[in-house]
Tab-separated table of C-alpha atoms and ligand atoms in Angstrom:
chain	number	residue	atom	x	y	z
S	101	MET	CA	5.292	-48.541	20.954
S	102	SER	CA	2.332	-47.613	23.109
S	103	THR	CA	2.252	-45.590	26.312
S	104	LYS	CA	-0.290	-45.730	29.088
S	105	LYS	CA	-1.048	-44.078	32.407
S	106	SER	CA	-2.454	-46.600	34.911
S	107	SER	CA	-4.314	-45.168	37.865
S	108	VAL	CA	-2.189	-46.668	40.651
S	109	TYR	CA	1.453	-47.469	41.211
S	110	GLU	CA	2.474	-50.726	42.775
S	111	PRO	CA	5.825	-52.503	42.688
S	112	LEU	CA	5.711	-55.607	40.510
S	113	THR	CA	6.528	-59.101	41.701
S	114	GLU	CA	7.700	-61.867	39.350
S	115	SER	CA	4.140	-63.230	39.074
S	116	GLY	CA	2.834	-59.661	38.642
S	117	ALA	CA	5.262	-59.143	35.751
S	118	ILE	CA	3.955	-62.318	34.064
S	119	ALA	CA	0.353	-61.176	34.567
S	120	LEU	CA	1.194	-57.800	33.050
S	121	ALA	CA	2.896	-59.368	30.015
S	122	LYS	CA	-0.201	-61.542	29.472
S	123	ARG	CA	-2.618	-58.638	29.919
S	124	LEU	CA	-0.660	-56.626	27.352
S	125	GLN	CA	-0.670	-59.653	24.996
S	126	LEU	CA	3.093	-59.443	24.564
S	127	PHE	CA	3.276	-63.221	24.056
S	128	GLU	CA	1.133	-65.764	22.224
S	129	GLU	CA	-2.024	-66.894	23.954
S	130	ASN	CA	-1.511	-69.996	26.177
S	131	SER	CA	2.250	-69.489	26.323
S	132	ASN	CA	3.990	-70.713	29.463
S	133	LEU	CA	5.769	-67.680	30.872
S	134	LEU	CA	8.686	-67.729	33.342
S	135	CYS	CA	10.025	-64.675	35.112
S	136	ASN	CA	13.130	-63.687	37.103
S	137	GLU	CA	14.036	-60.368	38.663
S	138	ILE	CA	17.580	-59.805	37.358
S	139	GLY	CA	18.292	-56.201	38.365
S	140	ASP	CA	21.847	-55.707	39.611
S	141	GLY	CA	21.896	-51.915	39.312
S	142	ASN	CA	21.593	-49.389	42.129
S	143	LEU	CA	18.101	-48.117	41.531
S	144	ASN	CA	15.436	-50.251	39.838
S	145	LEU	CA	13.711	-53.591	39.414
S	146	VAL	CA	14.402	-55.467	36.174
S	147	PHE	CA	12.231	-58.480	35.248
S	148	LYS	CA	13.035	-60.886	32.456
S	149	VAL	CA	9.877	-62.613	31.199
S	150	LYS	CA	10.395	-65.604	28.891
S	151	ASP	CA	8.162	-67.964	26.934
S	152	SER	CA	9.475	-71.424	27.914
S	153	LYS	CA	8.493	-72.918	24.548
S	154	THR	CA	9.620	-70.316	21.999
S	155	GLU	CA	12.415	-68.876	24.233
S	156	GLU	CA	11.205	-65.381	23.263
S	157	SER	CA	11.730	-62.883	26.038
S	158	ILE	CA	11.241	-59.266	27.069
S	159	ILE	CA	12.511	-56.976	29.820
S	160	ILE	CA	10.185	-55.086	32.165
S	161	LYS	CA	12.085	-52.383	34.027
S	162	GLN	CA	10.272	-50.695	36.897
S	163	ALA	CA	11.346	-47.751	39.040
S	164	LEU	CA	10.842	-48.024	42.790
S	165	PRO	CA	9.801	-44.948	44.800
S	166	TYR	CA	13.230	-45.075	46.439
S	167	ALA	CA	16.846	-45.918	45.543
S	168	LYS	CA	17.065	-49.722	45.685
S	169	VAL	CA	20.701	-49.741	46.856
S	170	VAL	CA	19.903	-47.694	49.975
S	171	GLY	CA	16.249	-48.510	50.655
S	172	GLU	CA	13.135	-46.546	51.578
S	173	SER	CA	15.165	-43.994	53.545
S	174	TRP	CA	16.259	-42.536	50.167
S	175	PRO	CA	13.008	-41.611	48.356
S	176	LEU	CA	13.400	-41.127	44.626
S	177	THR	CA	11.016	-39.899	41.959
S	178	LEU	CA	9.181	-42.430	39.777
S	179	ASP	CA	9.406	-39.863	36.971
S	180	ARG	CA	12.790	-41.378	36.129
S	181	ALA	CA	10.947	-44.148	34.259
S	182	ARG	CA	9.294	-41.553	31.999
S	183	ILE	CA	12.693	-39.948	31.390
S	184	GLU	CA	14.242	-43.345	30.570
S	185	THR	CA	11.499	-44.304	28.089
S	186	HIS	CA	11.597	-40.959	26.303
S	187	ALA	CA	15.390	-40.820	26.216
S	188	LEU	CA	15.487	-44.297	24.637
S	189	LEU	CA	12.909	-43.206	22.060
S	190	LYS	CA	14.751	-39.968	21.301
S	191	GLN	CA	18.107	-41.777	20.936
S	192	ALA	CA	16.424	-44.328	18.651
S	193	GLU	CA	15.592	-41.492	16.222
S	194	PHE	CA	19.333	-41.126	15.524
S	195	VAL	CA	20.966	-44.439	16.422
S	196	PRO	CA	18.332	-47.226	16.575
S	197	GLN	CA	21.165	-49.748	16.153
S	198	TYR	CA	22.653	-48.778	19.537
S	199	VAL	CA	19.612	-48.798	21.872
S	200	PRO	CA	17.091	-51.473	22.907
S	201	LYS	CA	13.685	-51.364	21.220
S	202	VAL	CA	10.959	-50.013	23.505
S	203	PHE	CA	7.689	-51.966	23.255
S	204	TYR	CA	5.507	-50.301	25.866
S	205	SER	CA	5.607	-47.871	28.764
S	206	ASP	CA	3.299	-46.833	31.590
S	207	GLU	CA	4.156	-43.656	33.484
S	208	LYS	CA	2.022	-44.367	36.567
S	209	LEU	CA	3.380	-47.895	36.955
S	210	ALA	CA	6.829	-46.429	36.184
S	211	ILE	CA	7.651	-49.220	33.727
S	212	THR	CA	9.495	-49.469	30.442
S	213	ILE	CA	9.086	-52.715	28.508
S	214	MET	CA	11.943	-53.295	26.121
S	215	GLU	CA	13.984	-55.681	24.038
S	216	ASP	CA	15.854	-58.361	25.985
S	217	LEU	CA	19.574	-57.937	25.329
S	218	SER	CA	20.738	-61.019	27.217
S	219	ARG	CA	22.501	-62.254	24.061
S	220	LEU	CA	25.087	-59.552	24.867
S	221	GLN	CA	27.178	-58.972	27.989
S	222	ILE	CA	27.473	-55.880	30.167
S	223	SER	CA	30.715	-54.349	28.892
S	224	ARG	CA	32.150	-53.705	32.371
S	225	ALA	CA	31.958	-57.448	33.087
S	226	ALA	CA	33.369	-58.334	29.658
S	227	LEU	CA	36.314	-55.929	30.040
S	228	ILE	CA	37.043	-57.272	33.534
S	229	GLU	CA	37.145	-60.766	31.997
S	230	GLY	CA	39.766	-59.409	29.574
S	231	LYS	CA	37.598	-59.374	26.450
S	232	ASP	CA	38.634	-56.755	23.894
S	233	LEU	CA	35.164	-55.817	22.529
S	234	LEU	CA	36.847	-54.534	19.413
S	235	LEU	CA	33.942	-52.491	18.000
S	236	LEU	CA	32.774	-51.043	21.315
S	237	SER	CA	34.499	-47.661	21.017
S	238	LYS	CA	33.658	-47.208	17.330
S	239	HIS	CA	29.985	-47.730	18.192
S	240	ILE	CA	30.101	-45.551	21.308
S	241	GLY	CA	31.859	-42.747	19.401
S	242	GLU	CA	29.018	-42.770	16.857
S	243	PHE	CA	26.359	-43.069	19.579
S	244	LEU	CA	27.805	-40.018	21.358
S	245	ALA	CA	28.236	-37.904	18.220
S	246	LYS	CA	24.737	-38.497	16.850
S	247	THR	CA	22.677	-38.422	20.062
S	248	LEU	CA	24.490	-35.306	21.259
S	249	PHE	CA	24.763	-33.339	18.001
S	250	TYR	CA	21.166	-33.952	16.904
S	251	THR	CA	19.696	-32.801	20.242
S	252	SER	CA	21.852	-29.668	20.459
S	253	ASP	CA	21.274	-26.077	19.372
S	254	TYR	CA	23.773	-26.718	16.586
S	255	ALA	CA	21.157	-28.944	14.927
S	256	VAL	CA	17.649	-28.150	16.128
S	257	ASN	CA	15.310	-25.215	15.991
S	258	GLN	CA	15.652	-23.190	19.187
S	259	HIS	CA	11.930	-23.393	20.105
S	260	TYR	CA	11.932	-27.164	19.682
S	261	LYS	CA	15.186	-27.429	21.666
S	262	LYS	CA	13.554	-25.629	24.592
S	263	SER	CA	10.534	-27.929	24.462
S	264	LEU	CA	12.978	-30.850	24.708
S	265	VAL	CA	14.827	-29.244	27.613
S	266	LYS	CA	11.449	-28.977	29.380
S	267	GLN	CA	10.528	-32.586	28.610
S	268	PHE	CA	13.813	-33.799	30.113
S	269	ILE	CA	13.887	-31.692	33.291
S	270	ASN	CA	15.255	-34.295	35.706
S	271	PRO	CA	16.090	-32.549	39.010
S	272	ASP	CA	16.166	-35.566	41.351
S	273	LEU	CA	18.500	-37.678	39.260
S	274	CYS	CA	20.704	-34.658	38.475
S	275	LYS	CA	20.918	-34.020	42.227
S	276	ILE	CA	22.315	-37.536	42.719
S	277	THR	CA	25.105	-36.746	40.245
S	278	GLU	CA	25.661	-33.269	41.682
S	279	ASP	CA	26.153	-34.866	45.102
S	280	LEU	CA	27.806	-38.203	44.351
S	281	VAL	CA	30.069	-37.162	41.466
S	282	PHE	CA	30.795	-33.476	42.059
S	283	THR	CA	30.462	-32.825	45.790
S	284	ASP	CA	30.600	-35.585	48.402
S	285	PRO	CA	33.933	-37.212	47.375
S	286	PHE	CA	35.664	-33.829	47.737
S	287	PHE	CA	34.458	-33.287	51.316
S	288	ASP	CA	34.224	-35.395	54.451
S	289	HIS	CA	30.694	-36.596	53.707
S	290	ASP	CA	28.969	-39.650	55.154
S	291	THR	CA	28.033	-41.068	51.731
S	292	ASN	CA	31.738	-41.649	51.025
S	293	ASP	CA	32.975	-45.218	51.217
S	294	PHE	CA	36.683	-46.095	51.163
S	295	GLU	CA	39.174	-48.414	52.788
S	296	PRO	CA	40.939	-47.074	55.920
S	297	GLU	CA	44.304	-47.432	54.116
S	298	LEU	CA	43.182	-44.671	51.704
S	299	GLY	CA	42.611	-42.201	54.569
S	300	GLN	CA	45.699	-40.068	53.916
S	301	ASP	CA	45.141	-39.940	50.145
S	302	VAL	CA	41.522	-38.923	50.666
S	303	GLU	CA	42.515	-36.276	53.209
S	304	GLN	CA	44.900	-34.871	50.594
S	305	ILE	CA	42.003	-34.544	48.134
S	306	TRP	CA	39.860	-32.786	50.732
S	307	GLN	CA	42.703	-30.309	51.418
S	308	ASP	CA	43.580	-29.630	47.782
S	309	GLN	CA	42.117	-26.170	47.113
S	310	ALA	CA	43.384	-26.015	43.505
S	311	LEU	CA	41.610	-29.313	42.783
S	312	LYS	CA	38.413	-28.178	44.484
S	313	LEU	CA	38.369	-24.973	42.443
S	314	GLU	CA	38.439	-26.983	39.200
S	315	VAL	CA	35.754	-29.367	40.492
S	316	ALA	CA	33.592	-26.347	41.380
S	317	LYS	CA	33.875	-25.144	37.760
S	318	LEU	CA	32.996	-28.577	36.393
S	319	LYS	CA	30.005	-28.860	38.731
S	320	GLN	CA	28.848	-25.416	37.568
S	321	LYS	CA	28.996	-26.644	33.963
S	322	PHE	CA	26.972	-29.727	34.886
S	323	LEU	CA	24.421	-27.496	36.638
S	324	THR	CA	24.018	-24.924	33.893
S	325	LYS	CA	25.263	-25.959	30.450
S	326	ALA	CA	22.150	-27.237	28.645
S	327	GLU	CA	24.051	-28.157	25.488
S	328	ALA	CA	22.491	-31.469	24.420
S	329	LEU	CA	20.412	-34.401	25.679
S	330	VAL	CA	23.100	-36.324	27.536
S	331	HIS	CA	22.677	-39.929	28.668
S	332	GLY	CA	23.874	-38.787	32.080
S	333	ASP	CA	25.244	-42.091	33.416
S	334	LEU	CA	27.225	-43.525	30.520
S	335	HIS	CA	29.513	-45.940	32.330
S	336	THR	CA	30.524	-49.374	31.065
S	337	GLY	CA	27.795	-50.926	33.270
S	338	SER	CA	25.238	-49.139	31.057
S	339	ILE	CA	26.551	-50.678	27.839
S	340	PHE	CA	25.748	-54.167	26.554
S	341	ALA	CA	28.206	-55.473	23.952
S	342	ASP	CA	29.859	-58.359	22.151
S	343	ASP	CA	32.391	-58.344	19.311
S	344	LYS	CA	29.832	-57.164	16.760
S	345	GLU	CA	27.054	-55.327	18.546
S	346	THR	CA	26.706	-52.535	21.119
S	347	LYS	CA	23.583	-51.333	22.964
S	348	VAL	CA	23.378	-48.480	25.450
S	349	ILE	CA	20.819	-48.894	28.252
S	350	ASP	CA	19.664	-47.076	31.382
S	351	PRO	CA	19.317	-43.387	30.387
S	352	GLU	CA	17.227	-42.481	33.452
S	353	PHE	CA	19.748	-39.718	34.320
S	354	ALA	CA	19.196	-38.058	30.917
S	355	TYR	CA	18.833	-34.254	30.878
S	356	PHE	CA	20.181	-31.327	28.873
S	357	GLY	CA	23.767	-31.012	30.008
S	358	PRO	CA	27.328	-30.597	28.710
S	359	ILE	CA	28.322	-32.892	25.843
S	360	GLY	CA	31.683	-33.440	27.555
S	361	PHE	CA	29.948	-35.112	30.497
S	362	ASP	CA	28.951	-38.231	28.514
S	363	VAL	CA	32.306	-38.321	26.709
S	364	GLY	CA	34.161	-37.938	30.019
S	365	GLN	CA	32.247	-40.729	31.732
S	366	VAL	CA	33.170	-43.071	28.878
S	367	PHE	CA	36.855	-42.039	29.102
S	368	GLY	CA	36.800	-42.380	32.905
S	369	ASN	CA	35.339	-45.872	32.899
S	370	PHE	CA	37.736	-47.110	30.199
S	371	LEU	CA	40.569	-45.726	32.287
S	372	LEU	CA	39.289	-47.390	35.468
S	373	ASN	CA	39.403	-50.707	33.653
S	374	ALA	CA	42.857	-49.939	32.179
S	375	ILE	CA	44.490	-49.312	35.546
S	376	SER	CA	42.891	-52.422	37.023
S	377	ARG	CA	44.954	-54.477	34.504
S	378	ASP	CA	48.622	-55.346	34.362
S	379	VAL	CA	50.516	-52.806	32.239
S	380	GLU	CA	50.959	-55.195	29.290
S	381	ASN	CA	47.163	-55.543	28.936
S	382	GLN	CA	46.238	-51.875	29.225
S	383	GLU	CA	46.846	-50.778	25.631
S	384	VAL	CA	43.460	-51.930	24.308
S	385	LEU	CA	41.717	-49.531	26.704
S	386	PHE	CA	43.819	-46.566	25.557
S	387	THR	CA	42.927	-47.559	21.996
S	388	HIS	CA	39.243	-47.564	23.030
S	389	ILE	CA	39.622	-44.027	24.411
S	390	GLU	CA	41.360	-42.878	21.232
S	391	THR	CA	38.809	-44.537	18.944
S	392	THR	CA	35.861	-43.172	20.930
S	393	TRP	CA	37.215	-39.657	20.495
S	394	ASN	CA	38.287	-40.038	16.842
S	395	VAL	CA	34.950	-41.530	15.772
S	396	PHE	CA	33.106	-38.924	17.832
S	397	VAL	CA	35.009	-36.120	16.056
S	398	GLU	CA	34.496	-37.693	12.628
S	399	GLU	CA	30.739	-38.248	13.053
S	400	PHE	CA	30.104	-34.968	14.889
S	401	SER	CA	31.979	-33.030	12.178
S	402	LYS	CA	30.082	-34.817	9.397
S	403	ALA	CA	26.746	-34.052	11.066
S	404	TRP	CA	27.830	-30.435	11.699
S	405	LYS	CA	28.708	-29.917	8.015
S	406	ASN	CA	25.639	-31.673	6.607
S	407	ASP	CA	22.953	-30.826	9.151
S	408	GLY	CA	24.114	-27.763	11.103
S	409	LEU	CA	21.058	-25.507	11.504
S	410	GLU	CA	22.626	-22.790	13.641
S	411	ILE	CA	23.937	-20.122	11.244
S	412	PHE	CA	27.332	-19.932	12.997
S	413	THR	CA	28.025	-23.589	12.159
S	414	LYS	CA	29.146	-22.196	8.769
S	415	VAL	CA	31.789	-19.972	10.386
S	416	ASP	CA	35.377	-21.187	10.067
S	417	GLY	CA	36.891	-22.282	13.346
S	418	TYR	CA	33.654	-22.650	15.322
S	419	LEU	CA	33.536	-26.469	15.024
S	420	GLU	CA	37.192	-26.737	16.122
S	421	HIS	CA	36.459	-24.471	19.104
S	422	VAL	CA	33.440	-26.557	20.153
S	423	LEU	CA	35.361	-29.832	19.827
S	424	SER	CA	38.313	-28.594	21.836
S	425	GLU	CA	36.002	-27.382	24.611
S	426	ILE	CA	34.237	-30.768	24.653
S	427	PHE	CA	37.582	-32.571	24.948
S	428	GLU	CA	38.807	-30.295	27.731
S	429	GLU	CA	35.600	-30.789	29.705
S	430	ALA	CA	35.646	-34.538	29.072
S	431	VAL	CA	39.125	-34.794	30.627
S	432	GLY	CA	37.889	-33.011	33.761
S	433	PHE	CA	34.654	-35.015	33.990
S	434	ALA	CA	36.650	-38.235	33.543
S	435	GLY	CA	38.771	-37.234	36.538
S	436	CYS	CA	35.647	-36.657	38.677
S	437	GLU	CA	34.218	-40.037	37.627
S	438	ILE	CA	37.467	-41.825	38.544
S	439	ILE	CA	37.607	-40.217	41.990
S	440	ARG	CA	33.955	-40.830	42.833
S	441	ARG	CA	34.127	-44.492	41.729
S	442	THR	CA	37.122	-44.940	44.060
S	443	ILE	CA	35.995	-43.239	47.277
S	444	GLY	CA	32.340	-42.263	46.768
S	445	LEU	CA	29.103	-44.162	47.359
S	446	ALA	CA	28.941	-46.103	44.077
S	447	HIS	CA	32.022	-48.195	43.377
S	448	VAL	CA	32.995	-50.233	40.306
S	449	ALA	CA	33.898	-53.905	40.146
S	450	ASP	CA	36.966	-53.074	38.012
S	451	LEU	CA	38.654	-51.747	41.174
S	452	ASP	CA	36.772	-53.586	43.926
S	453	SER	CA	37.526	-57.029	42.482
S	454	ILE	CA	41.327	-56.519	42.378
S	455	GLN	CA	43.159	-59.143	44.442
S	456	PRO	CA	45.105	-59.253	46.672
S	457	TYR	CA	43.892	-56.456	48.938
S	458	GLU	CA	47.257	-54.591	49.015
S	459	LYS	CA	47.302	-54.407	45.215
S	460	ARG	CA	43.733	-53.071	45.262
S	461	ILE	CA	44.739	-50.318	47.663
S	462	SER	CA	47.766	-49.254	45.623
S	463	ILE	CA	45.711	-49.166	42.393
S	464	LYS	CA	43.043	-47.115	44.139
S	465	GLN	CA	45.756	-44.693	45.287
S	466	LEU	CA	46.869	-44.459	41.683
S	467	ALA	CA	43.258	-43.852	40.590
S	468	LEU	CA	43.009	-40.917	43.004
S	469	THR	CA	46.249	-39.420	41.684
S	470	ILE	CA	45.188	-39.856	38.044
S	471	GLY	CA	41.710	-38.437	38.732
S	472	SER	CA	43.157	-35.369	40.478
S	473	GLU	CA	45.766	-34.785	37.779
S	474	LEU	CA	43.194	-34.991	34.982
S	475	ILE	CA	40.989	-32.448	36.739
S	476	LYS	CA	43.853	-30.033	37.391
S	477	ASN	CA	45.388	-30.403	33.922
S	478	GLN	CA	42.311	-30.308	31.679
S	479	LYS	CA	43.710	-27.400	29.722
S	480	THR	CA	47.085	-28.952	28.950
S	481	ILE	CA	45.773	-32.330	27.746
S	482	LYS	CA	44.620	-31.633	24.201
S	483	ASP	CA	44.064	-35.025	22.595
S	484	PRO	CA	43.910	-38.784	23.351
S	485	THR	CA	47.651	-39.224	22.752
S	486	GLN	CA	48.489	-36.598	25.349
S	487	PHE	CA	45.803	-38.124	27.593
S	488	LYS	CA	47.497	-41.523	27.365
S	489	ASP	CA	50.992	-40.048	27.862
S	490	TYR	CA	49.780	-38.119	30.883
S	491	VAL	CA	48.238	-41.186	32.491
S	492	LYS	CA	51.297	-43.341	31.746
S	493	GLN	CA	53.583	-40.680	33.168
S	494	THR	CA	51.482	-40.600	36.357
S	495	VAL	CA	51.475	-44.419	36.555
S	496	ASN	CA	55.269	-44.486	36.284
S	497	GLN	CA	55.906	-41.796	38.909
O	149	ADP	N1	17.242	-54.594	28.025
O	149	ADP	C1	17.854	-55.437	28.846
O	149	ADP	N2	18.107	-56.699	28.460
O	149	ADP	C2	18.703	-57.601	29.291
O	149	ADP	N3	19.083	-57.304	30.553
O	149	ADP	C3	18.869	-56.048	31.000
O	149	ADP	C4	18.248	-55.042	30.185
O	149	ADP	N4	18.160	-53.911	30.891
O	149	ADP	C5	18.715	-54.174	32.081
O	149	ADP	N5	19.140	-55.446	32.157
O	149	ADP	C6	19.820	-56.112	33.302
O	149	ADP	O1	19.475	-55.438	34.492
O	149	ADP	C7	20.645	-54.839	35.063
O	149	ADP	C8	20.282	-53.495	35.669
O	149	ADP	O2	19.769	-52.676	34.646
O	149	ADP	P1	19.934	-51.113	34.685
O	149	ADP	O3	19.106	-50.524	33.604
O	149	ADP	O4	21.376	-50.762	34.694
O	149	ADP	O5	19.273	-50.816	36.123
O	149	ADP	P2	19.510	-49.652	37.176
O	149	ADP	O6	18.781	-48.472	36.600
O	149	ADP	O7	18.949	-50.158	38.434
O	149	ADP	O8	21.008	-49.404	37.223
O	149	ADP	C9	21.667	-54.747	33.958
O	149	ADP	O9	22.978	-54.757	34.467
O	149	ADP	C10	21.337	-55.991	33.148
O	149	ADP	O10	21.921	-57.123	33.762
O	150	LIG	C1	22.290	-44.173	44.556
O	150	LIG	S1	22.602	-44.093	42.881
O	150	LIG	C2	24.335	-44.329	42.734
O	150	LIG	C3	24.774	-44.420	41.324
O	150	LIG	O1	24.017	-45.438	40.681
O	150	LIG	C4	23.736	-45.067	39.343
O	150	LIG	O2	24.192	-46.068	38.509
O	150	LIG	P1	23.323	-47.299	37.975
O	150	LIG	O3	21.882	-46.836	37.897
O	150	LIG	O4	23.897	-47.566	36.646
O	150	LIG	O5	23.523	-48.413	38.919
O	150	LIG	C5	24.485	-43.767	39.108
O	150	LIG	O6	25.765	-43.966	38.565
O	150	LIG	C6	24.545	-43.179	40.481
O	150	LIG	O7	25.559	-42.202	40.652
């Protein structure tokens, strides 16, 4: 992997992406290259460049100086490309099997050139199609345990940890999460986006002081708890998968934050898919939540016992305390994710594609109830079985 700093930034076009791939000699000389911009995310350009003869391909991801979904009126730092490249490289130190290979990056051009994962499918789309993705949660549990444990104070020298915290200072992208996940959906803010039929339910959220108090505490944790290098946006749209393989992409929101945030976003997005399904097809998602947590605990505990550097990792009861705090926080963060994906700026296809419209509205009402209940009952829900029972109880009310 090589890194470069060009002197000027300019957004790439499809022909510009081909020219860049040729200049960097990423393909054989005289190859006939084709390129399409395939980005469907909220923020960046994504070019797929392919050799028409050999079918070999690469991905060139480029940050724009603004949020693509909104346009130039929402300026956004190009530094997110540096964060993404370095987060992918850091994660690859622990779980190379679960992240795309990075071939090249250029901070000034704000590009990351990486492995093309088109052989896999974005897991949100696959789950909406009803695919089970049987190994997804086993892989994600291991991804979470290893990337989070091995970047935390439990595992690394405290001077090195602080140098990493500095490297991953990411104020602009954190501000997006602070606003869109932890603030705007809980107030009458103009970024919110919901159907008029949800007006009363949303009003109830805005008036619920007990809920807002818990959200305030969760936001404070997100703002201050520099526990480990979190992915920061680990939803099912950031995970490529098939029945055998899993790859996590798009860590441009990475920073040192609470471990429970990544775990909670995974729980929240599995749950969003679960409630979008008929009851008889939901079980596989609850199994994914359970497996994610069980594998996380197993791998995190193994790493703690074998590689714990912090002296207190040898003290009886400390691991159990840390794990129970992570679970409690994950339940609360999952609730915030569910609410913001229902009434905030950035929706999910799991809910928005539900037909007919009336069914969509009633499932979104259910999502708001489940999200609120998870946030207010973080302390009583102690494990995935109770989590499932709690959700089912709410669904049946
Ligand atoms: N390494 C990759 N291989 C194949 N397709 C990719 C890759 N990275 C991104 N994409 C495609 O581009 C889309 C947007 O990528 P993503 O990183 O999520 O962008 P954004 O940061 O704008 O959300 C993905 O949903 C996927 O379709
Ligand atoms: C204006 S950013 C909204 C939303 O988009 C990000 O997701 P992605 O980059 O995967 O499309 C992130 O979840 C932000 O909260």
